[in-house]
mmCIF file of C-alpha atoms in Angstrom:
data_model
loop_
_atom_site.group_PDB
_atom_site.id
_atom_site.type_symbol
_atom_site.label_atom_id
_atom_site.label_comp_id
_atom_site.label_asym_id
_atom_site.label_seq_id
_atom_site.Cartn_x
_atom_site.Cartn_y
_atom_site.Cartn_z
ATOM 1 C CA MET A 2 0.000 0.000 0.000
ATOM 2 C CA ASN A 3 1.450 3.360 -0.993
ATOM 3 C CA ARG A 4 1.351 6.349 1.347
ATOM 4 C CA THR A 5 -1.582 8.072 -0.342
ATOM 5 C CA ASP A 6 -3.726 4.957 -0.018
ATOM 6 C CA ARG A 7 -2.606 4.482 3.582
ATOM 7 C CA LEU A 8 -3.528 8.065 4.545
ATOM 8 C CA TYR A 9 -6.980 7.563 3.055
ATOM 9 C CA ALA A 10 -7.357 4.205 4.840
ATOM 10 C CA LEU A 11 -6.259 5.704 8.169
ATOM 11 C CA VAL A 12 -8.985 8.340 7.955
ATOM 12 C CA GLU A 13 -11.588 5.734 7.005
ATOM 13 C CA GLU A 14 -10.547 3.439 9.867
ATOM 14 C CA LEU A 15 -10.739 6.225 12.436
ATOM 15 C CA ARG A 16 -14.044 7.447 10.983
ATOM 16 C CA ALA A 17 -15.527 3.942 11.205
ATOM 17 C CA VAL A 18 -14.792 3.545 14.929
ATOM 18 C CA ALA A 19 -15.203 7.192 16.028
ATOM 19 C CA PRO A 20 -15.391 8.364 18.737
ATOM 20 C CA ARG A 21 -13.462 5.338 20.010
ATOM 21 C CA PRO A 22 -9.653 5.562 19.713
ATOM 22 C CA ARG A 23 -7.184 3.365 17.872
ATOM 23 C CA SER A 24 -3.646 3.102 19.199
ATOM 24 C CA ALA A 25 -0.604 3.663 16.986
ATOM 25 C CA ARG A 26 0.437 0.059 17.640
ATOM 26 C CA TRP A 27 -2.971 -1.274 16.559
ATOM 27 C CA LEU A 28 -2.934 0.840 13.390
ATOM 28 C CA ALA A 29 0.651 -0.183 12.659
ATOM 29 C CA GLY A 30 -0.355 -3.845 12.821
ATOM 30 C CA LYS A 31 -3.349 -3.343 10.562
ATOM 31 C CA PHE A 32 -1.403 -1.481 7.873
ATOM 32 C CA GLU A 33 1.812 -3.483 8.302
ATOM 33 C CA VAL A 34 4.047 -0.509 9.023
ATOM 34 C CA SER A 35 5.914 0.731 12.093
ATOM 35 C CA ALA A 36 4.240 2.746 14.854
ATOM 36 C CA ARG A 37 6.615 5.602 13.973
ATOM 37 C CA THR A 38 5.288 5.585 10.405
ATOM 38 C CA VAL A 39 1.715 5.736 11.720
ATOM 39 C CA GLU A 40 2.629 8.698 13.927
ATOM 40 C CA ARG A 41 4.181 10.517 10.957
ATOM 41 C CA ASP A 42 1.077 9.810 8.871
ATOM 42 C CA ILE A 43 -1.221 11.067 11.632
ATOM 43 C CA GLY A 44 0.901 14.202 11.930
ATOM 44 C CA ALA A 45 0.601 14.826 8.180
ATOM 45 C CA LEU A 46 -3.181 14.419 8.345
ATOM 46 C CA GLN A 47 -3.415 16.802 11.302
ATOM 47 C CA GLN A 48 -1.346 19.425 9.449
ATOM 48 C CA SER A 49 -3.760 19.067 6.525
ATOM 49 C CA GLY A 50 -6.637 19.959 8.833
ATOM 50 C CA VAL A 51 -8.097 16.503 9.480
ATOM 51 C CA PRO A 52 -9.531 16.708 13.057
ATOM 52 C CA ILE A 53 -7.592 13.855 14.658
ATOM 53 C CA TYR A 54 -6.625 14.153 18.295
ATOM 54 C CA ALA A 55 -4.728 11.948 20.733
ATOM 55 C CA GLU A 56 -6.534 10.484 23.731
ATOM 56 C CA PRO A 57 -4.097 9.744 26.574
ATOM 57 C CA GLY A 58 -4.104 6.763 28.883
ATOM 58 C CA ARG A 59 -3.631 3.004 28.720
ATOM 59 C CA THR A 60 -6.685 2.559 26.508
ATOM 60 C CA GLY A 61 -6.112 5.763 24.563
ATOM 61 C CA GLY A 62 -5.007 6.366 21.012
ATOM 62 C CA TYR A 63 -6.016 8.479 18.053
ATOM 63 C CA CYS A 64 -9.608 9.664 17.622
ATOM 64 C CA LEU A 65 -11.408 11.361 14.756
ATOM 65 C CA ASP A 66 -13.966 14.075 15.436
ATOM 66 C CA ARG A 67 -16.763 12.905 13.150
ATOM 67 C CA SER A 68 -18.701 16.148 13.523
ATOM 68 C CA HIS A 69 -15.923 17.982 11.660
ATOM 69 C CA THR A 70 -15.308 15.521 8.830
ATOM 70 C CA LEU A 71 -16.802 15.177 5.401
ATOM 71 C CA PRO A 72 -18.954 12.160 4.518
ATOM 72 C CA PRO A 73 -17.861 10.238 1.401
ATOM 73 C CA VAL A 74 -17.771 12.714 -1.481
ATOM 74 C CA ASN A 75 -19.104 11.529 -4.821
ATOM 75 C CA LEU A 76 -16.612 13.417 -6.973
ATOM 76 C CA THR A 77 -15.642 11.709 -10.197
ATOM 77 C CA PRO A 78 -11.914 11.351 -10.904
ATOM 78 C CA GLY A 79 -12.258 13.993 -13.623
ATOM 79 C CA GLU A 80 -13.969 16.412 -11.227
ATOM 80 C CA ALA A 81 -11.225 15.930 -8.641
ATOM 81 C CA VAL A 82 -8.483 16.619 -11.194
ATOM 82 C CA ALA A 83 -10.401 19.657 -12.486
ATOM 83 C CA MET A 84 -10.497 21.017 -8.926
ATOM 84 C CA ALA A 85 -6.778 20.370 -8.527
ATOM 85 C CA LEU A 86 -6.099 22.337 -11.725
ATOM 86 C CA ALA A 87 -8.363 25.180 -10.611
ATOM 87 C CA LEU A 88 -6.660 25.353 -7.225
ATOM 88 C CA ARG A 89 -3.253 25.587 -8.900
ATOM 89 C CA ARG A 90 -4.333 29.046 -10.035
ATOM 90 C CA LEU A 91 -3.996 30.064 -6.394
ATOM 91 C CA ASP A 92 -0.199 29.726 -6.572
ATOM 92 C CA GLY A 93 1.292 33.028 -5.484
ATOM 93 C CA THR A 94 -1.848 34.100 -3.579
ATOM 94 C CA PRO A 95 -2.347 34.339 0.195
ATOM 95 C CA PHE A 96 -4.589 31.245 0.064
ATOM 96 C CA ARG A 97 -2.278 28.673 -1.562
ATOM 97 C CA ALA A 98 -1.769 26.688 1.653
ATOM 98 C CA GLU A 99 -5.510 26.572 2.363
ATOM 99 C CA ALA A 100 -6.183 25.409 -1.217
ATOM 100 C CA GLY A 101 -3.834 22.459 -0.797
ATOM 101 C CA SER A 102 -5.392 21.551 2.547
ATOM 102 C CA ALA A 103 -8.907 21.679 1.063
ATOM 103 C CA LEU A 104 -7.927 19.435 -1.832
ATOM 104 C CA ARG A 105 -6.365 16.842 0.483
ATOM 105 C CA LYS A 106 -9.542 16.788 2.593
ATOM 106 C CA LEU A 107 -11.711 16.233 -0.486
ATOM 107 C CA VAL A 108 -9.531 13.424 -1.800
ATOM 108 C CA ALA A 109 -9.503 11.780 1.633
ATOM 109 C CA ALA A 110 -13.317 11.863 1.659
ATOM 110 C CA MET A 111 -13.707 10.284 -1.808
ATOM 111 C CA ARG A 112 -14.441 6.611 -2.284
ATOM 112 C CA LYS A 113 -11.221 4.651 -2.367
ATOM 113 C CA ASP A 114 -11.510 3.468 -5.981
ATOM 114 C CA ASP A 115 -12.438 6.957 -7.199
ATOM 115 C CA ALA A 116 -9.539 8.490 -5.258
ATOM 116 C CA ALA A 117 -7.127 5.973 -6.804
ATOM 117 C CA ALA A 118 -8.463 6.719 -10.292
ATOM 118 C CA ALA A 119 -8.105 10.466 -9.636
ATOM 119 C CA GLN A 120 -4.496 9.971 -8.544
ATOM 120 C CA ASP A 121 -3.822 8.000 -11.726
ATOM 121 C CA LEU A 122 -5.413 10.671 -13.914
ATOM 122 C CA ALA A 123 -3.552 13.471 -12.133
ATOM 123 C CA ALA A 124 -0.249 11.652 -12.710
ATOM 124 C CA ARG A 125 -0.900 11.932 -16.462
ATOM 125 C CA VAL A 126 -1.376 15.707 -16.372
ATOM 126 C CA HIS A 127 1.763 17.833 -16.646
ATOM 127 C CA LEU A 128 2.054 21.604 -16.272
ATOM 128 C CA LEU A 129 4.718 23.753 -17.856
ATOM 129 C CA GLY A 130 6.274 25.852 -15.114
ATOM 130 C CA ASP A 131 6.978 29.561 -15.494
ATOM 131 C CA ALA A 132 10.236 30.801 -14.015
ATOM 132 C CA GLY A 133 8.614 34.196 -13.600
ATOM 133 C CA SER A 134 5.668 32.964 -11.529
ATOM 134 C CA PRO A 135 5.254 34.765 -8.186
ATOM 135 C CA PRO A 136 6.445 32.845 -5.103
ATOM 136 C CA PRO A 137 3.889 31.398 -2.673
ATOM 137 C CA MET A 138 2.837 33.979 -0.126
ATOM 138 C CA PRO A 139 3.463 33.292 3.592
ATOM 139 C CA HIS A 140 0.616 31.452 5.304
ATOM 140 C CA VAL A 141 0.655 34.114 8.041
ATOM 141 C CA LEU A 142 -1.156 36.508 5.676
ATOM 142 C CA GLY A 143 -4.400 34.704 6.461
ATOM 143 C CA THR A 144 -4.248 35.513 10.155
ATOM 144 C CA ARG A 145 -6.398 37.988 12.095
ATOM 145 C CA ARG A 146 -3.439 39.459 13.977
ATOM 146 C CA VAL A 147 -1.444 42.641 13.752
ATOM 147 C CA LEU A 148 1.387 42.055 11.285
ATOM 148 C CA ARG A 149 4.876 43.541 11.275
ATOM 149 C CA ILE A 150 5.999 43.846 7.680
ATOM 150 C CA GLY A 151 8.855 45.163 5.635
ATOM 151 C CA TYR A 152 7.568 46.756 2.441
ATOM 152 C CA ALA A 153 9.534 47.843 -0.623
ATOM 153 C CA ASP A 154 8.311 50.730 -2.748
ATOM 154 C CA ARG A 155 8.796 50.950 -6.527
ATOM 155 C CA GLU A 156 12.364 52.160 -6.079
ATOM 156 C CA GLY A 157 13.171 49.321 -3.662
ATOM 157 C CA ALA A 158 13.299 51.400 -0.476
ATOM 158 C CA VAL A 159 12.031 49.291 2.440
ATOM 159 C CA THR A 160 9.975 50.642 5.337
ATOM 160 C CA ARG A 161 8.988 48.760 8.501
ATOM 161 C CA ARG A 162 5.441 49.086 9.723
ATOM 162 C CA GLU A 163 2.628 47.439 11.681
ATOM 163 C CA VAL A 164 -0.596 46.774 9.800
ATOM 164 C CA GLU A 165 -4.062 45.446 10.610
ATOM 165 C CA PRO A 166 -5.234 43.127 7.781
ATOM 166 C CA LEU A 167 -8.660 43.976 6.354
ATOM 167 C CA GLY A 168 -8.878 42.044 3.098
ATOM 168 C CA TYR A 169 -7.346 41.228 -0.269
ATOM 169 C CA VAL A 170 -7.639 42.344 -3.873
ATOM 170 C CA GLY A 171 -6.577 39.925 -6.585
ATOM 171 C CA LYS A 172 -5.541 40.687 -10.178
ATOM 172 C CA PRO A 173 -4.257 38.276 -12.834
ATOM 173 C CA ASP A 174 -0.672 39.452 -12.208
ATOM 174 C CA HIS A 175 -0.602 40.503 -8.559
ATOM 175 C CA TRP A 176 -2.350 40.212 -5.207
ATOM 176 C CA TYR A 177 -2.739 43.055 -2.757
ATOM 177 C CA LEU A 178 -3.158 43.109 1.014
ATOM 178 C CA VAL A 179 -5.615 45.792 2.153
ATOM 179 C CA ALA A 180 -4.771 46.872 5.688
ATOM 180 C CA TRP A 181 -4.933 49.695 8.207
ATOM 181 C CA CYS A 182 -1.385 51.032 8.278
ATOM 182 C CA ARG A 183 -0.367 52.289 11.702
ATOM 183 C CA LEU A 184 2.551 54.196 10.185
ATOM 184 C CA ARG A 185 0.300 56.211 7.815
ATOM 185 C CA GLU A 186 -2.808 55.996 10.044
ATOM 186 C CA GLN A 187 -5.080 55.116 7.145
ATOM 187 C CA VAL A 188 -6.114 52.226 4.927
ATOM 188 C CA ARG A 189 -3.314 51.304 2.535
ATOM 189 C CA VAL A 190 -2.906 48.651 -0.158
ATOM 190 C CA PHE A 191 0.291 46.570 -0.245
ATOM 191 C CA ARG A 192 1.347 44.508 -3.252
ATOM 192 C CA THR A 193 2.128 41.127 -1.745
ATOM 193 C CA ASP A 194 5.247 40.469 -3.859
ATOM 194 C CA ARG A 195 6.754 43.642 -2.397
ATOM 195 C CA ILE A 196 6.368 42.451 1.193
ATOM 196 C CA THR A 197 9.976 41.629 2.078
ATOM 197 C CA SER A 198 9.379 40.274 5.585
ATOM 198 C CA ILE A 199 6.349 39.444 7.651
ATOM 199 C CA ALA A 200 5.627 38.293 11.195
ATOM 200 C CA ALA A 201 2.384 37.941 13.126
ATOM 201 C CA THR A 202 2.236 39.507 16.572
ATOM 202 C CA ALA A 203 0.093 38.274 19.456
ATOM 203 C CA GLU A 204 -2.099 41.387 19.219
ATOM 204 C CA VAL A 205 -5.643 41.043 17.858
ATOM 205 C CA PRO A 206 -6.607 44.359 16.244
ATOM 206 C CA PRO A 207 -9.945 46.070 16.911
ATOM 207 C CA PRO A 208 -12.683 45.379 14.335
ATOM 208 C CA ARG A 209 -12.537 47.720 11.363
ATOM 209 C CA PRO A 210 -15.002 47.582 8.454
ATOM 210 C CA LEU A 211 -13.639 47.332 4.936
ATOM 211 C CA ARG A 212 -15.754 49.894 3.137
ATOM 212 C CA ARG A 213 -16.500 49.947 -0.568
ATOM 213 C CA GLU A 214 -14.806 53.321 -0.889
ATOM 214 C CA ASP A 215 -11.622 51.786 0.551
ATOM 215 C CA LEU A 216 -11.486 49.727 -2.659
ATOM 216 C CA ASP A 217 -11.607 52.664 -5.051
ATOM 217 C CA ILE A 218 -9.273 50.981 -7.531
ATOM 218 C CA PRO A 219 -8.542 53.250 -10.532
ATOM 219 C CA TYR A 220 -8.742 50.375 -13.019
ATOM 220 C CA GLY A 221 -10.997 47.391 -13.486
ATOM 221 C CA VAL A 222 -14.185 46.326 -11.768
ATOM 222 C CA VAL A 223 -13.904 45.008 -8.208
ATOM 223 C CA GLU A 224 -16.099 41.959 -7.558
ATOM 224 C CA GLN A 225 -16.601 40.419 -4.134
ATOM 225 C CA LEU A 226 -15.832 36.708 -3.872
ATOM 226 C CA THR A 227 -18.702 34.371 -2.974
ATOM 227 C CA LEU A 228 -18.873 30.647 -2.241
ATOM 228 C CA ALA A 229 -21.895 30.181 -4.478
ATOM 229 C CA GLY A 230 -19.760 28.938 -7.389
#
């Protein structure tokens, strides 16, 4: 069994017995791997957002929170690969990490034979990379904390400032962070590929509305994202 199949099977095993736990030793015996391998696999699933937690004690083990998992998803292999291709368009945006996590959750929730067929189809799709593509943005951009950033202007001069994230504006070529800038004491827009350094503080900023007039972009039509498809 390859690792992808084993990750899927681990989720299905824990879902089947939830909320009862399965120990790493028990899972290792079932899947014919070492307990250390099971622990690494569980760690990878947890990092992907699968709600698995450890229950301590002699009869403890790993448990899956069924209330926060998807039931089997009836995606066809073609639909799964289409979603993977669509999510690749998020490369270079503040949501690339979340896109990968969402895709892994969907694949884990598919029927095993469909998931295997999707993996096979995906392996036959190749993308031509672009050396000029923007680098993935730091995951910290999605946080609701005050950020300390270094920001380079058009001439390359870098300023240090604290900002309160309010939202994002995306264009085909660039993404922008809309934030309350404490240095300028007003809403400012920062091109994400010009953010030279970034760190989240422990401070949660006060609520600030992002008004329509704050998005008075001099070109193009601004459309608000929805989850309606």
